[in-house]
PDB file of C-alpha atoms in Angstrom:
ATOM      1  CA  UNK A1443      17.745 155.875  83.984  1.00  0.00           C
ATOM      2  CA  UNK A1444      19.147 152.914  86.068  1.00  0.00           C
ATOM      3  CA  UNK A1445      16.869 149.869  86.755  1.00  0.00           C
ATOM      4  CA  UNK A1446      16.280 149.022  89.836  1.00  0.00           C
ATOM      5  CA  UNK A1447      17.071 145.547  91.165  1.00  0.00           C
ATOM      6  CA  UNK A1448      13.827 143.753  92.754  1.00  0.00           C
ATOM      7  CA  UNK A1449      14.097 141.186  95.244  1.00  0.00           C
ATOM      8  CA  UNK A1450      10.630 140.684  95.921  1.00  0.00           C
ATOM      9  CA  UNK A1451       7.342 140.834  94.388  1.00  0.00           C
ATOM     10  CA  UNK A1452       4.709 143.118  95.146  1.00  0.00           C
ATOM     11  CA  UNK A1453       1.190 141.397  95.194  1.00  0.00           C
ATOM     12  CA  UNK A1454      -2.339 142.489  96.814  1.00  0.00           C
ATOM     13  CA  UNK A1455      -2.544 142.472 100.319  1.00  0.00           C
ATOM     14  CA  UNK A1456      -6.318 141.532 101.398  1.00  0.00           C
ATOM     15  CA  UNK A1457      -8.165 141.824 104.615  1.00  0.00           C
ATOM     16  CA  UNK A1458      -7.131 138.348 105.635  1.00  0.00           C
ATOM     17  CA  UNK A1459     -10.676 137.474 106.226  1.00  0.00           C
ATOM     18  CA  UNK A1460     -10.770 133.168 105.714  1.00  0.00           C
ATOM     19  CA  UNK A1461     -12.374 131.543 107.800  1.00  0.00           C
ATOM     20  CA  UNK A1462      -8.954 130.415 110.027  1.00  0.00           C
ATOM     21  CA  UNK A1463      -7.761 134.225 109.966  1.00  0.00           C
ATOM     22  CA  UNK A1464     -10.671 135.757 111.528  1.00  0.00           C
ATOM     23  CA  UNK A1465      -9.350 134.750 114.964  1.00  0.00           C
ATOM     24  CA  UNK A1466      -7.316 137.812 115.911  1.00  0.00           C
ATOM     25  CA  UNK A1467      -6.352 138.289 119.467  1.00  0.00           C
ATOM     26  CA  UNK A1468      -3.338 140.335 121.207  1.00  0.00           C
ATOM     27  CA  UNK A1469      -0.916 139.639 123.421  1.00  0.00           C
ATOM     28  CA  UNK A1470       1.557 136.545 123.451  1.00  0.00           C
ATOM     29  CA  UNK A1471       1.376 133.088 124.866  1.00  0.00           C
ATOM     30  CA  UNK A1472       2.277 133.270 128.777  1.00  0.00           C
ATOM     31  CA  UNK A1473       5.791 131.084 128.056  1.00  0.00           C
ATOM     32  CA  UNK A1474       8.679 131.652 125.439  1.00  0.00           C
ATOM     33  CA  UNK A1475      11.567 129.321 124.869  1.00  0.00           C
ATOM     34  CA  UNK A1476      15.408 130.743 125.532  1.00  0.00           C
ATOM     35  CA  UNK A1477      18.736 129.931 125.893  1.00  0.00           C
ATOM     36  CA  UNK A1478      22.387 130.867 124.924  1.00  0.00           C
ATOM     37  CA  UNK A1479      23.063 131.780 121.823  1.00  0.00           C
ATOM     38  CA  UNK A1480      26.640 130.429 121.679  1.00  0.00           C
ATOM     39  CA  UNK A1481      24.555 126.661 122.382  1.00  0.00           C
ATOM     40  CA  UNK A1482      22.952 127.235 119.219  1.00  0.00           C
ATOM     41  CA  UNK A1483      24.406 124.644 116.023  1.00  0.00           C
ATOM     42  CA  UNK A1484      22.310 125.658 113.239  1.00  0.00           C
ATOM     43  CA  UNK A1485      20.521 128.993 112.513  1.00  0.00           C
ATOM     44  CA  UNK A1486      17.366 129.584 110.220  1.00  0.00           C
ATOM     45  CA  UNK A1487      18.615 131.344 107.399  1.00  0.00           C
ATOM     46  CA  UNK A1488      16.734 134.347 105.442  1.00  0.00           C
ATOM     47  CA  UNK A1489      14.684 133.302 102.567  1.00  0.00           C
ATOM     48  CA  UNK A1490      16.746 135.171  99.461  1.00  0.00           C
ATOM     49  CA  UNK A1491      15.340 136.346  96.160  1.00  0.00           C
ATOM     50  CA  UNK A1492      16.787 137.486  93.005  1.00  0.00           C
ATOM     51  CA  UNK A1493      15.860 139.671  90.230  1.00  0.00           C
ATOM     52  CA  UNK A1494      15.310 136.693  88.146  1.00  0.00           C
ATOM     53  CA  UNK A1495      13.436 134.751  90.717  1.00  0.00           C
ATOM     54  CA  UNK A1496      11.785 137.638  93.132  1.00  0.00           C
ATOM     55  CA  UNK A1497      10.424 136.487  96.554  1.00  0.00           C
ATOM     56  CA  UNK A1498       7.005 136.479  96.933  1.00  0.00           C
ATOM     57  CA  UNK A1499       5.390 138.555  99.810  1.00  0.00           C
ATOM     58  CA  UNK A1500       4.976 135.041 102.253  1.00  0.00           C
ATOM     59  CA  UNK A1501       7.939 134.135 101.497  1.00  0.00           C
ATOM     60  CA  UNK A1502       9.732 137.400 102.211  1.00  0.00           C
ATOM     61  CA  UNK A1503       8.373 137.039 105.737  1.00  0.00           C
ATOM     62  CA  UNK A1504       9.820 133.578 107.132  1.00  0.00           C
ATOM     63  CA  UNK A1505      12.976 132.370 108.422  1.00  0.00           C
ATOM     64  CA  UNK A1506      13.947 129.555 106.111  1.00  0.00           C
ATOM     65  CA  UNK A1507      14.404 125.908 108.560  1.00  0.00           C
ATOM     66  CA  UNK A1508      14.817 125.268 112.337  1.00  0.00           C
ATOM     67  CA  UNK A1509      16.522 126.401 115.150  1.00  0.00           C
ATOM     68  CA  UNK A1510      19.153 123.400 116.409  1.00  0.00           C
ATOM     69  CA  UNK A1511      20.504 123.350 119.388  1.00  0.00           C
ATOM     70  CA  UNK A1512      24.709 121.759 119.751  1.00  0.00           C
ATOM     71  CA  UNK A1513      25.304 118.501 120.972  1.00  0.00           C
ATOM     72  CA  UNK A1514      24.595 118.225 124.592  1.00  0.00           C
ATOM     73  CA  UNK A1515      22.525 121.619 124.529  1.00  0.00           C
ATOM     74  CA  UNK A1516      18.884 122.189 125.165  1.00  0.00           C
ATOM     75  CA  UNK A1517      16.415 125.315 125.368  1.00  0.00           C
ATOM     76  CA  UNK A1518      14.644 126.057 128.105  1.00  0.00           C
ATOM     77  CA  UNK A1519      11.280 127.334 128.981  1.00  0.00           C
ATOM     78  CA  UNK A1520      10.036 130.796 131.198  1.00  0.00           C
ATOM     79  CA  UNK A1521       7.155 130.695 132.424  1.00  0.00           C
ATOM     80  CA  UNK A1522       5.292 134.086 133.337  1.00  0.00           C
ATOM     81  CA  UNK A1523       2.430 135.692 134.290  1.00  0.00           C
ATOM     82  CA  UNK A1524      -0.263 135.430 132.238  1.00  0.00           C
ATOM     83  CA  UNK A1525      -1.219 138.882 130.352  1.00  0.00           C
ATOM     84  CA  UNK A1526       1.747 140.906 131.126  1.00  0.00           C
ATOM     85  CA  UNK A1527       4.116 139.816 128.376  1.00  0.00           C
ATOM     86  CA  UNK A1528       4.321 141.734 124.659  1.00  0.00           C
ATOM     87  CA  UNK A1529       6.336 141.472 121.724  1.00  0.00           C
ATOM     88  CA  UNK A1530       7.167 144.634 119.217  1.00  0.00           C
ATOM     89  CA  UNK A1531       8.929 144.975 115.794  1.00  0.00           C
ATOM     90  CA  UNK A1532       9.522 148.006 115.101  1.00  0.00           C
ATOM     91  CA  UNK A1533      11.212 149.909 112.081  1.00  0.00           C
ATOM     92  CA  UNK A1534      14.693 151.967 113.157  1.00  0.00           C
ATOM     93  CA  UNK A1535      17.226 153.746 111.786  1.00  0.00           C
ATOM     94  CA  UNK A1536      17.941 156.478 109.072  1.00  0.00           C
ATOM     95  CA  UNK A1537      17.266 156.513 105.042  1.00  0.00           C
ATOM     96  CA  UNK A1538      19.574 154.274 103.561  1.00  0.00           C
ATOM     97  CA  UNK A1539      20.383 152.125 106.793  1.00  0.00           C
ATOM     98  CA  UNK A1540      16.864 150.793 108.073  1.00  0.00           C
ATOM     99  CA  UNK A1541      16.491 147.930 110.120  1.00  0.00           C
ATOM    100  CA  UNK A1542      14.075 146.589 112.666  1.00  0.00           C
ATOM    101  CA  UNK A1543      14.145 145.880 116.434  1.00  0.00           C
ATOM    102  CA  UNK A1544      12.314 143.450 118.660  1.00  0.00           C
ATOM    103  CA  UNK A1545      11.370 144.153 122.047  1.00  0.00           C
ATOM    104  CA  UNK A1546       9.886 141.031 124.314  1.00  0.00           C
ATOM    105  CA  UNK A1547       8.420 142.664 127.662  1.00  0.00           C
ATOM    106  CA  UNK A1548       7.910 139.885 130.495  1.00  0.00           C
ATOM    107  CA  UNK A1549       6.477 139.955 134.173  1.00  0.00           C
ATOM    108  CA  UNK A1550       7.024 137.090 136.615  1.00  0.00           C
ATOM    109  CA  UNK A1551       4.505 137.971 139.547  1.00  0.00           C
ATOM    110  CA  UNK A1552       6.971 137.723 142.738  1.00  0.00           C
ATOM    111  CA  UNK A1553      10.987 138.395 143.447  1.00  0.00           C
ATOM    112  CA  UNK A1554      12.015 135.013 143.376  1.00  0.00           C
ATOM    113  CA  UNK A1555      15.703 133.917 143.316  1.00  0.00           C
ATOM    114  CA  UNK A1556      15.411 131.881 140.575  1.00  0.00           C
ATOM    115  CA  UNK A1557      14.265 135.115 138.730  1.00  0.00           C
ATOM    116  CA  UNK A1558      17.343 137.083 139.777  1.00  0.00           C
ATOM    117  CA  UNK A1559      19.321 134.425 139.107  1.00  0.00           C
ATOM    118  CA  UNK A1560      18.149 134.185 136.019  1.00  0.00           C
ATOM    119  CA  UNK A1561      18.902 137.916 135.253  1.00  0.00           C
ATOM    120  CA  UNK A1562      22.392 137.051 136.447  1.00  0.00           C
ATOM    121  CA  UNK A1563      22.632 134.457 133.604  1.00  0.00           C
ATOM    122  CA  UNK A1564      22.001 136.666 131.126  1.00  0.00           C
ATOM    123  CA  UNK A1565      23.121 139.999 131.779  1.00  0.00           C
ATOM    124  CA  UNK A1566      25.738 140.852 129.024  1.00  0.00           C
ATOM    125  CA  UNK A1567      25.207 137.991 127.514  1.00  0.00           C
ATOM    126  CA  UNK A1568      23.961 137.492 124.203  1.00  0.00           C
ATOM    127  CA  UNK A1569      20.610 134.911 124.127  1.00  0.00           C
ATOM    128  CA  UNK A1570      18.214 133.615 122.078  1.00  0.00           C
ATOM    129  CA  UNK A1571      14.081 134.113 122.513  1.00  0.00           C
ATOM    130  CA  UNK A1572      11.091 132.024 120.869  1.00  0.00           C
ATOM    131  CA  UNK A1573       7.843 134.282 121.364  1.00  0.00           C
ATOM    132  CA  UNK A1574       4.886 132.410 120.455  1.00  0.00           C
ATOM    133  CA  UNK A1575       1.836 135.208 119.994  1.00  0.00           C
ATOM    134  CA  UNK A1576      -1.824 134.090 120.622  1.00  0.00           C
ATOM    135  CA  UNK A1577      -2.638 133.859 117.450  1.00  0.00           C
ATOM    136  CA  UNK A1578       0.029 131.034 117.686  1.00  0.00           C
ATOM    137  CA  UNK A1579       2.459 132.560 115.117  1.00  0.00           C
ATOM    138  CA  UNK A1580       6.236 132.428 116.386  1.00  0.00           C
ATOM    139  CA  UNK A1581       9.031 134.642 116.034  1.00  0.00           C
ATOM    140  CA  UNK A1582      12.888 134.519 116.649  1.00  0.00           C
ATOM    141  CA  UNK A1583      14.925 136.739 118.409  1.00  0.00           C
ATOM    142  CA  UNK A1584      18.617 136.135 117.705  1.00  0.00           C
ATOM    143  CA  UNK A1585      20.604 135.171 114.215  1.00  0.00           C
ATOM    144  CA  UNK A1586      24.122 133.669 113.346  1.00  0.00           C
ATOM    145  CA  UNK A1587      25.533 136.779 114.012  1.00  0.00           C
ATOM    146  CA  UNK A1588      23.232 138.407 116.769  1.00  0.00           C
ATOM    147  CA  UNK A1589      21.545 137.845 119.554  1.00  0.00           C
ATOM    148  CA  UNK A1590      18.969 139.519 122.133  1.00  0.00           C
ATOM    149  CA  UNK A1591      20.160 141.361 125.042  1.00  0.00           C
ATOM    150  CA  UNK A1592      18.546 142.056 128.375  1.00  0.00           C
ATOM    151  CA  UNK A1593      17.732 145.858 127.807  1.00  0.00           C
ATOM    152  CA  UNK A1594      18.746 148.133 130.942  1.00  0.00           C
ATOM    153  CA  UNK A1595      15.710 150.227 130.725  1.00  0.00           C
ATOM    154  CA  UNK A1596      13.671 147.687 131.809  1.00  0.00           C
ATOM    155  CA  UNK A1597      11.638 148.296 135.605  1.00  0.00           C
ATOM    156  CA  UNK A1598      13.364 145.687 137.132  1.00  0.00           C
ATOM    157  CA  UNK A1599      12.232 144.229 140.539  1.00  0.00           C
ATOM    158  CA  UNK A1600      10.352 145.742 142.708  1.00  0.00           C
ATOM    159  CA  UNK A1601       7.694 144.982 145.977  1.00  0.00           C
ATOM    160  CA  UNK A1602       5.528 147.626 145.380  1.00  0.00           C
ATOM    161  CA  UNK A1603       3.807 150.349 148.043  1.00  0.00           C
ATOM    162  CA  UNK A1604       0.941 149.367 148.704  1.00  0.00           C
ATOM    163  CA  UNK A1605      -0.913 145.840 149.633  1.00  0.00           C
ATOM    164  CA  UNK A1606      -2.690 145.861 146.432  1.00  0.00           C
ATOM    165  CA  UNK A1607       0.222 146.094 144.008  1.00  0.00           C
ATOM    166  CA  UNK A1608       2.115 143.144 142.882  1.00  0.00           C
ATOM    167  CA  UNK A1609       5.462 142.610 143.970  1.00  0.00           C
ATOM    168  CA  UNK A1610       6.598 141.581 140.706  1.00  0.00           C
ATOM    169  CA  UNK A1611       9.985 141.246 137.967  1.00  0.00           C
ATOM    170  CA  UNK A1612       9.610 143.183 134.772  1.00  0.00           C
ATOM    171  CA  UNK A1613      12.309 142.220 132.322  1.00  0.00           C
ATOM    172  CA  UNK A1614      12.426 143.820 128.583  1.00  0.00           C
ATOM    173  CA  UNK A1615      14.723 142.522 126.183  1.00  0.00           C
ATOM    174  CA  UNK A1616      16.096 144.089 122.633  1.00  0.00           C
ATOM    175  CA  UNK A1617      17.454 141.991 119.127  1.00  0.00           C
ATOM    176  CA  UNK A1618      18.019 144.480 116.183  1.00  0.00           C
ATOM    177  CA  UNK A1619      17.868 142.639 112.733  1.00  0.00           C
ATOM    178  CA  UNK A1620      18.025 143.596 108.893  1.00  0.00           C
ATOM    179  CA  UNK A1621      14.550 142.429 108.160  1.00  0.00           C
ATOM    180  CA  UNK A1622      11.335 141.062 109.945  1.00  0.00           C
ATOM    181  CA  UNK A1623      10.430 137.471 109.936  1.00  0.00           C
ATOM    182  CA  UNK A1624       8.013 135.033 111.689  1.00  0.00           C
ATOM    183  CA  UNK A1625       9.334 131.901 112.673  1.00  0.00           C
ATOM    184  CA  UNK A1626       8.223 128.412 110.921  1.00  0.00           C
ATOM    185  CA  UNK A1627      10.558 125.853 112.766  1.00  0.00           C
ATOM    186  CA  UNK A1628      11.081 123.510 115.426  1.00  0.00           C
ATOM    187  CA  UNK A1629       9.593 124.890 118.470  1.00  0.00           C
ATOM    188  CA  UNK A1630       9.454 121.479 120.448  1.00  0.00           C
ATOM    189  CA  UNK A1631      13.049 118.937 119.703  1.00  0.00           C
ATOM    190  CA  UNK A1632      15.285 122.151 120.732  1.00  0.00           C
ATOM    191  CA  UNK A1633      14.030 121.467 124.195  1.00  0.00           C
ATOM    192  CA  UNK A1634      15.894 118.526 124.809  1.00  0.00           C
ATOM    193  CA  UNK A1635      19.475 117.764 124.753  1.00  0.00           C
ATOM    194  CA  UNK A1636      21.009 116.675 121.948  1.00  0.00           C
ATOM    195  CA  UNK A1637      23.120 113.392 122.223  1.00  0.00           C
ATOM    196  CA  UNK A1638      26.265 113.054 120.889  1.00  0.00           C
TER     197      UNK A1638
END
């Protein structure tokens, strides 16, 4: 019988219930970080074991350095309204050809042109997301090789019937990726410009 080659090693996985890991609370942080992907210099990389030198568990689950932006390139921030954002990875695909995809869901109360403008930017275009969840752990949409995408199913703008509703933007957007990973980096130098 053939041996099978193992990356990683399999250890107990406990209640997380320290002190610092007690604090548990949903939904994400009322702000990511984007931009363009082709503006991006230097990708985290994914952390790679052997069957010599298996990962461990934590180290199976983070991107490996920062996110750098090119010379002359920054990141920007979106703002939005506060409990209406959520971020998903999910498992996809058939036996033999798994992967995961992450879905960010965001809601900026009001049409505003800067928010159409905005999905003018981006539509078709391949981008780059920083989700931050409130348990202030980060994650990465977008690699070397891929980036997110504004998905089409998304509801869009709209005003609402009645006086009550809220005339709003709903935007959802979609990165598919071999494996899951939180993100360890740079969240803050990316957001400004890098001199030559």
């Amino acid at each position: 019988m053939e041996e099978t080659t193992r990356c990683f090693e399999l250890s107990d996985i406990d209640l997380a219930l320290s002190c610092a890991e007690q604090d548990n609370m949903g939904g994400i942080a009322p702000s990511v970080i984007f931009g363009y992907h082709e503006d991006v210099a230097t990708w985290p990389t994914r952390p790679g074991g052997t069957a010599t030198s298996p990962l461990t568990l934590d180290a199976a689950g983070a991107l490996v350095g920062d996110l750098v932006m090119k010379t002359g390139a920054r990141a920007y921030r979106f703002e939005f309204t506060d409990d209406t954002g959520s971020f998903t990875i999910k498992p996809q695909g058939e036996a033999g050809g798994e992967s995961f995809v992450s879905e960010l869901n965001i809601t900026a109360a009001k049409i505003r042109k800067k928010i159409l403008g905005f999905m003018n930017a981006v539509k078709g275009r391949k981008i780059f997301f920083l989700v931050q969840d409130n348990n202030g752990q980060w994650y990465l949409m977008g690699d070397k090789d891929h980036g997110a995408r504004m998905a089409a199913d998304s509801d869009g703008s709209t005003t609402g019937a009645a006086y009550t509703e809220r005339n709003q933007t709903s935007l959802r957007f979609q990165y598919n990726s071999p494996r899951a990973f939180v993100y360890e980096g740079d969240t803050e130098n990316l957001l400004t410009a890098v001199e030559g």
